[in-house]
Tab-separated table of C-alpha atoms in Angstrom:
chain	number	residue	atom	x	y	z
X	19	UNK	CA	0.000	0.000	0.000
X	20	UNK	CA	1.346	3.418	-0.918
X	21	UNK	CA	1.620	6.210	1.599
X	22	UNK	CA	2.842	9.785	1.514
X	23	UNK	CA	6.081	10.832	3.174
X	24	UNK	CA	4.846	13.397	5.690
X	25	UNK	CA	7.089	13.123	8.758
X	26	UNK	CA	9.220	16.172	7.989
X	27	UNK	CA	8.464	18.437	5.087
X	28	UNK	CA	11.516	19.144	2.925
X	29	UNK	CA	11.990	22.037	0.567
X	30	UNK	CA	13.503	21.569	-2.862
X	31	UNK	CA	15.858	23.847	-4.732
X	32	UNK	CA	14.512	25.234	-7.999
X	33	UNK	CA	15.857	23.867	-11.246
X	34	UNK	CA	18.409	25.894	-13.127
X	35	UNK	CA	16.069	27.546	-15.629
X	36	UNK	CA	18.956	28.168	-18.019
X	37	UNK	CA	19.611	24.417	-18.215
X	38	UNK	CA	16.017	23.474	-19.040
X	39	UNK	CA	14.448	23.479	-22.522
X	40	UNK	CA	12.150	26.451	-23.180
X	41	UNK	CA	8.433	25.857	-23.492
X	42	UNK	CA	8.564	27.395	-26.969
X	43	UNK	CA	11.354	26.291	-29.313
X	44	UNK	CA	10.414	27.170	-32.927
X	45	UNK	CA	12.624	24.479	-34.491
X	46	UNK	CA	10.570	21.904	-32.538
X	47	UNK	CA	7.306	22.685	-34.262
X	48	UNK	CA	4.791	21.121	-31.881
X	49	UNK	CA	5.947	23.394	-29.048
X	50	UNK	CA	4.195	26.192	-30.920
X	51	UNK	CA	0.898	24.409	-30.333
X	52	UNK	CA	1.337	23.738	-26.628
X	53	UNK	CA	3.577	26.447	-25.209
X	54	UNK	CA	1.875	28.806	-22.696
X	55	UNK	CA	0.980	32.218	-24.058
X	56	UNK	CA	1.417	33.928	-20.679
X	57	UNK	CA	4.378	33.931	-18.252
X	58	UNK	CA	4.441	31.002	-15.848
X	59	UNK	CA	3.551	31.584	-12.208
X	60	UNK	CA	5.743	29.795	-9.674
X	61	UNK	CA	3.685	28.321	-6.855
X	62	UNK	CA	5.001	27.848	-3.301
X	63	UNK	CA	6.106	24.426	-2.112
X	64	UNK	CA	3.206	23.217	-0.011
X	65	UNK	CA	2.299	19.789	1.304
X	66	UNK	CA	1.045	18.779	-2.135
X	67	UNK	CA	4.404	19.448	-3.787
X	68	UNK	CA	6.857	18.206	-1.140
X	69	UNK	CA	5.219	14.843	-0.465
X	70	UNK	CA	4.557	11.976	-2.806
X	71	UNK	CA	3.794	8.287	-3.106
X	72	UNK	CA	6.071	5.862	-1.324
X	73	UNK	CA	5.869	2.247	-0.310
X	74	UNK	CA	5.662	-1.098	-2.037
X	75	UNK	CA	5.932	-0.315	-5.736
X	76	UNK	CA	6.025	-4.007	-6.624
X	77	UNK	CA	2.712	-4.543	-4.881
X	78	UNK	CA	1.187	-1.630	-6.756
X	79	UNK	CA	2.546	-2.331	-10.232
X	80	UNK	CA	3.576	-5.978	-10.105
X	81	UNK	CA	7.066	-7.484	-10.312
X	82	UNK	CA	9.880	-5.413	-11.727
X	83	UNK	CA	10.268	-5.522	-15.508
X	84	UNK	CA	13.924	-4.579	-15.638
X	85	UNK	CA	14.867	-7.032	-18.397
X	86	UNK	CA	13.067	-5.957	-21.564
X	87	UNK	CA	14.591	-8.873	-23.477
X	88	UNK	CA	12.850	-11.557	-21.380
X	89	UNK	CA	9.216	-10.507	-21.615
X	90	UNK	CA	8.229	-12.810	-24.488
X	91	UNK	CA	8.821	-16.332	-25.762
X	92	UNK	CA	12.130	-15.499	-27.434
X	93	UNK	CA	14.715	-12.748	-27.309
X	94	UNK	CA	14.277	-9.647	-29.477
X	95	UNK	CA	16.402	-8.653	-32.427
X	96	UNK	CA	19.105	-6.037	-31.997
X	97	UNK	CA	22.175	-5.095	-29.992
X	98	UNK	CA	21.674	-6.139	-26.371
X	99	UNK	CA	22.684	-3.449	-23.872
X	100	UNK	CA	22.803	-2.926	-20.127
X	101	UNK	CA	21.669	0.543	-19.102
X	102	UNK	CA	22.369	1.354	-15.471
X	103	UNK	CA	23.016	4.280	-13.186
X	104	UNK	CA	22.041	6.063	-10.005
X	105	UNK	CA	19.201	8.390	-9.144
X	106	UNK	CA	20.478	11.324	-7.066
X	107	UNK	CA	18.865	14.289	-5.356
X	108	UNK	CA	19.887	17.942	-5.614
X	109	UNK	CA	22.629	17.410	-3.002
X	110	UNK	CA	24.091	14.376	-4.802
X	111	UNK	CA	22.585	11.908	-2.335
X	112	UNK	CA	21.085	8.595	-3.391
X	113	UNK	CA	17.323	8.407	-3.909
X	114	UNK	CA	16.389	4.896	-2.734
X	115	UNK	CA	13.223	2.914	-3.426
X	116	UNK	CA	11.937	5.165	-6.172
X	117	UNK	CA	10.169	4.022	-9.310
X	118	UNK	CA	11.994	4.269	-12.654
X	119	UNK	CA	9.979	3.554	-15.799
X	120	UNK	CA	11.277	3.366	-19.373
X	121	UNK	CA	9.808	3.029	-22.840
X	122	UNK	CA	11.495	2.907	-26.224
X	123	UNK	CA	11.377	1.909	-29.880
X	124	UNK	CA	12.709	-1.463	-30.975
X	125	UNK	CA	16.034	-2.014	-32.741
X	126	UNK	CA	14.446	-1.001	-36.059
X	127	UNK	CA	13.159	2.267	-34.615
X	128	UNK	CA	9.501	1.325	-34.308
X	129	UNK	CA	7.158	1.561	-31.314
X	130	UNK	CA	4.324	-0.813	-30.510
X	131	UNK	CA	1.756	1.920	-31.039
X	132	UNK	CA	-1.175	2.294	-33.432
X	133	UNK	CA	0.076	5.676	-34.683
X	134	UNK	CA	3.560	4.363	-35.521
X	135	UNK	CA	3.128	3.012	-39.034
X	136	UNK	CA	6.391	3.821	-40.774
X	137	UNK	CA	8.095	1.183	-42.922
X	138	UNK	CA	10.042	-0.656	-40.230
X	139	UNK	CA	9.304	-4.082	-38.758
X	140	UNK	CA	7.694	-4.746	-35.417
X	141	UNK	CA	9.418	-7.321	-33.238
X	142	UNK	CA	7.000	-9.878	-31.735
X	143	UNK	CA	9.472	-10.394	-28.897
X	144	UNK	CA	9.856	-6.765	-27.888
X	145	UNK	CA	7.277	-4.456	-26.339
X	146	UNK	CA	9.716	-1.738	-25.255
X	147	UNK	CA	8.389	-1.033	-21.758
X	148	UNK	CA	10.135	-1.625	-18.436
X	149	UNK	CA	10.226	-0.554	-14.817
X	150	UNK	CA	12.547	-0.945	-11.862
X	151	UNK	CA	12.854	0.337	-8.306
X	152	UNK	CA	16.144	1.831	-7.128
X	153	UNK	CA	18.027	0.053	-4.359
X	154	UNK	CA	19.231	1.666	-1.130
X	155	UNK	CA	22.157	3.250	-2.994
X	156	UNK	CA	19.845	4.736	-5.622
X	157	UNK	CA	20.966	2.268	-8.288
X	158	UNK	CA	18.833	0.951	-11.146
X	159	UNK	CA	19.643	-1.468	-13.981
X	160	UNK	CA	17.850	-2.375	-17.212
X	161	UNK	CA	18.673	-4.956	-19.873
X	162	UNK	CA	17.253	-4.039	-23.267
X	163	UNK	CA	18.217	-3.582	-26.919
X	164	UNK	CA	19.602	-0.377	-28.328
X	165	UNK	CA	16.730	1.463	-30.024
X	166	UNK	CA	16.906	2.440	-33.662
X	167	UNK	CA	16.482	5.890	-35.151
X	168	UNK	CA	13.181	6.719	-36.795
X	169	UNK	CA	11.720	9.427	-39.049
X	170	UNK	CA	9.293	12.019	-37.784
X	171	UNK	CA	7.407	14.827	-39.457
X	172	UNK	CA	8.972	17.856	-37.794
X	173	UNK	CA	10.865	18.948	-40.929
X	174	UNK	CA	12.172	17.526	-44.182
X	175	UNK	CA	14.169	14.299	-43.725
X	176	UNK	CA	13.938	14.546	-39.938
X	177	UNK	CA	15.161	11.566	-37.906
X	178	UNK	CA	15.102	11.126	-34.163
X	179	UNK	CA	18.363	9.859	-32.653
X	180	UNK	CA	18.308	6.621	-30.684
X	181	UNK	CA	16.797	7.365	-27.283
X	182	UNK	CA	15.024	5.844	-24.311
X	183	UNK	CA	12.286	7.682	-22.410
X	184	UNK	CA	12.553	7.818	-18.608
X	185	UNK	CA	9.866	8.628	-16.052
X	186	UNK	CA	10.671	9.026	-12.349
X	187	UNK	CA	8.637	10.016	-9.314
X	188	UNK	CA	11.414	10.674	-6.797
X	189	UNK	CA	10.490	11.332	-3.165
X	190	UNK	CA	7.879	14.019	-3.912
X	191	UNK	CA	5.754	15.409	-6.704
X	192	UNK	CA	8.199	18.327	-6.839
X	193	UNK	CA	10.884	15.871	-7.996
X	194	UNK	CA	8.813	14.341	-10.803
X	195	UNK	CA	10.901	13.962	-13.953
X	196	UNK	CA	10.200	12.830	-17.500
X	197	UNK	CA	13.246	12.923	-19.741
X	198	UNK	CA	15.046	11.233	-22.617
X	199	UNK	CA	18.332	9.350	-22.602
X	200	UNK	CA	20.511	9.563	-25.708
X	201	UNK	CA	23.713	7.680	-26.553
X	202	UNK	CA	27.042	9.457	-26.810
X	203	UNK	CA	28.479	9.793	-30.289
X	204	UNK	CA	25.143	9.592	-32.134
X	205	UNK	CA	25.497	11.862	-35.208
X	206	UNK	CA	21.762	12.596	-35.190
X	207	UNK	CA	21.820	14.378	-31.824
X	208	UNK	CA	23.143	17.730	-33.171
X	209	UNK	CA	20.431	17.633	-35.865
X	210	UNK	CA	17.528	16.892	-33.521
X	211	UNK	CA	15.338	19.831	-32.408
X	212	UNK	CA	14.124	18.015	-29.279
X	213	UNK	CA	17.665	17.446	-28.032
X	214	UNK	CA	18.629	20.850	-29.408
X	215	UNK	CA	15.991	22.575	-27.290
X	216	UNK	CA	18.065	21.700	-24.225
X	217	UNK	CA	20.763	24.352	-23.652
X	218	UNK	CA	24.153	23.133	-24.849
X	219	UNK	CA	25.792	23.217	-21.412
X	220	UNK	CA	23.163	20.798	-20.027
X	221	UNK	CA	22.792	18.500	-23.026
X	222	UNK	CA	25.473	16.106	-21.799
X	223	UNK	CA	23.275	15.356	-18.782
X	224	UNK	CA	20.999	13.427	-21.140
X	225	UNK	CA	23.759	11.210	-22.567
X	226	UNK	CA	24.331	7.578	-21.683
X	227	UNK	CA	28.049	6.820	-21.806
X	228	UNK	CA	29.665	3.561	-22.822
X	229	UNK	CA	31.218	1.781	-19.836
X	230	UNK	CA	33.530	-1.176	-20.361
X	231	UNK	CA	33.273	-2.249	-16.720
X	232	UNK	CA	29.498	-2.612	-17.107
X	233	UNK	CA	29.855	-4.434	-20.424
X	234	UNK	CA	29.547	-8.211	-20.206
X	235	UNK	CA	31.886	-10.140	-22.526
X	236	UNK	CA	30.212	-11.713	-25.551
X	237	UNK	CA	26.781	-10.725	-24.204
X	238	UNK	CA	25.933	-7.017	-23.855
X	239	UNK	CA	27.408	-3.510	-24.110
X	240	UNK	CA	27.156	-1.418	-20.965
X	241	UNK	CA	26.020	2.211	-20.728
X	242	UNK	CA	25.813	4.440	-17.643
X	243	UNK	CA	23.117	7.074	-17.245
X	244	UNK	CA	22.921	8.880	-13.905
X	245	UNK	CA	19.846	11.009	-13.163
X	246	UNK	CA	19.664	14.066	-10.894
X	247	UNK	CA	16.298	15.235	-9.567
X	248	UNK	CA	16.055	19.044	-9.213
X	249	UNK	CA	18.782	21.504	-8.268
X	250	UNK	CA	21.395	23.167	-10.450
X	251	UNK	CA	22.727	19.838	-11.779
X	252	UNK	CA	19.261	18.454	-12.553
X	253	UNK	CA	18.726	16.228	-15.553
X	254	UNK	CA	16.727	18.359	-18.023
X	255	UNK	CA	13.019	17.745	-18.424
X	256	UNK	CA	11.931	16.307	-21.745
X	257	UNK	CA	11.046	19.139	-24.115
């Protein structure tokens, strides 16, 4: 059963606004349809913002689904990877027992979604959805396949770089984060308006980096992606 953390009410540092993507970024066309027309109003941190769900995530959502390659009768196509890291708060401390959810395209760059109909194959052995709960040191670990790039209609010959979507609750609703994880060295990143909406000095915070120590010989490449909730070093919110 979930409960709210209400023993002592914390306060959270604001994000570094200059490291977050703007609500309106003309090169990312759909922001023109959803960006606010009036200045935002910052609300105070009250009980609603500084508390959040906590408790037995497995009981709420079922067993962890941290291995996206073992959810069907056979293994999916594509390059197997291990994606792991730590979830940290604004002071660099571990965030334990928090829910981390991911979703992604398959190795051919296609989602299991009715609106994704481009000419790439679906994989009957890959759904592209996973979840895990961080341990006491704030660590998480997923096994999956590296997603493929895919075209989108933002501009002529537009392709999204390989990426994995992340959703985290953290200890309070004020620490809620939805972001994207890219892979270092992808030549499509500098061409992508969604990644480009994030200020250059903070863009590296959304990169997963190859890690030989995490790589398992003859089995999977390892990538590290640490996530910071709020504060000046916060991982940018998805544009």
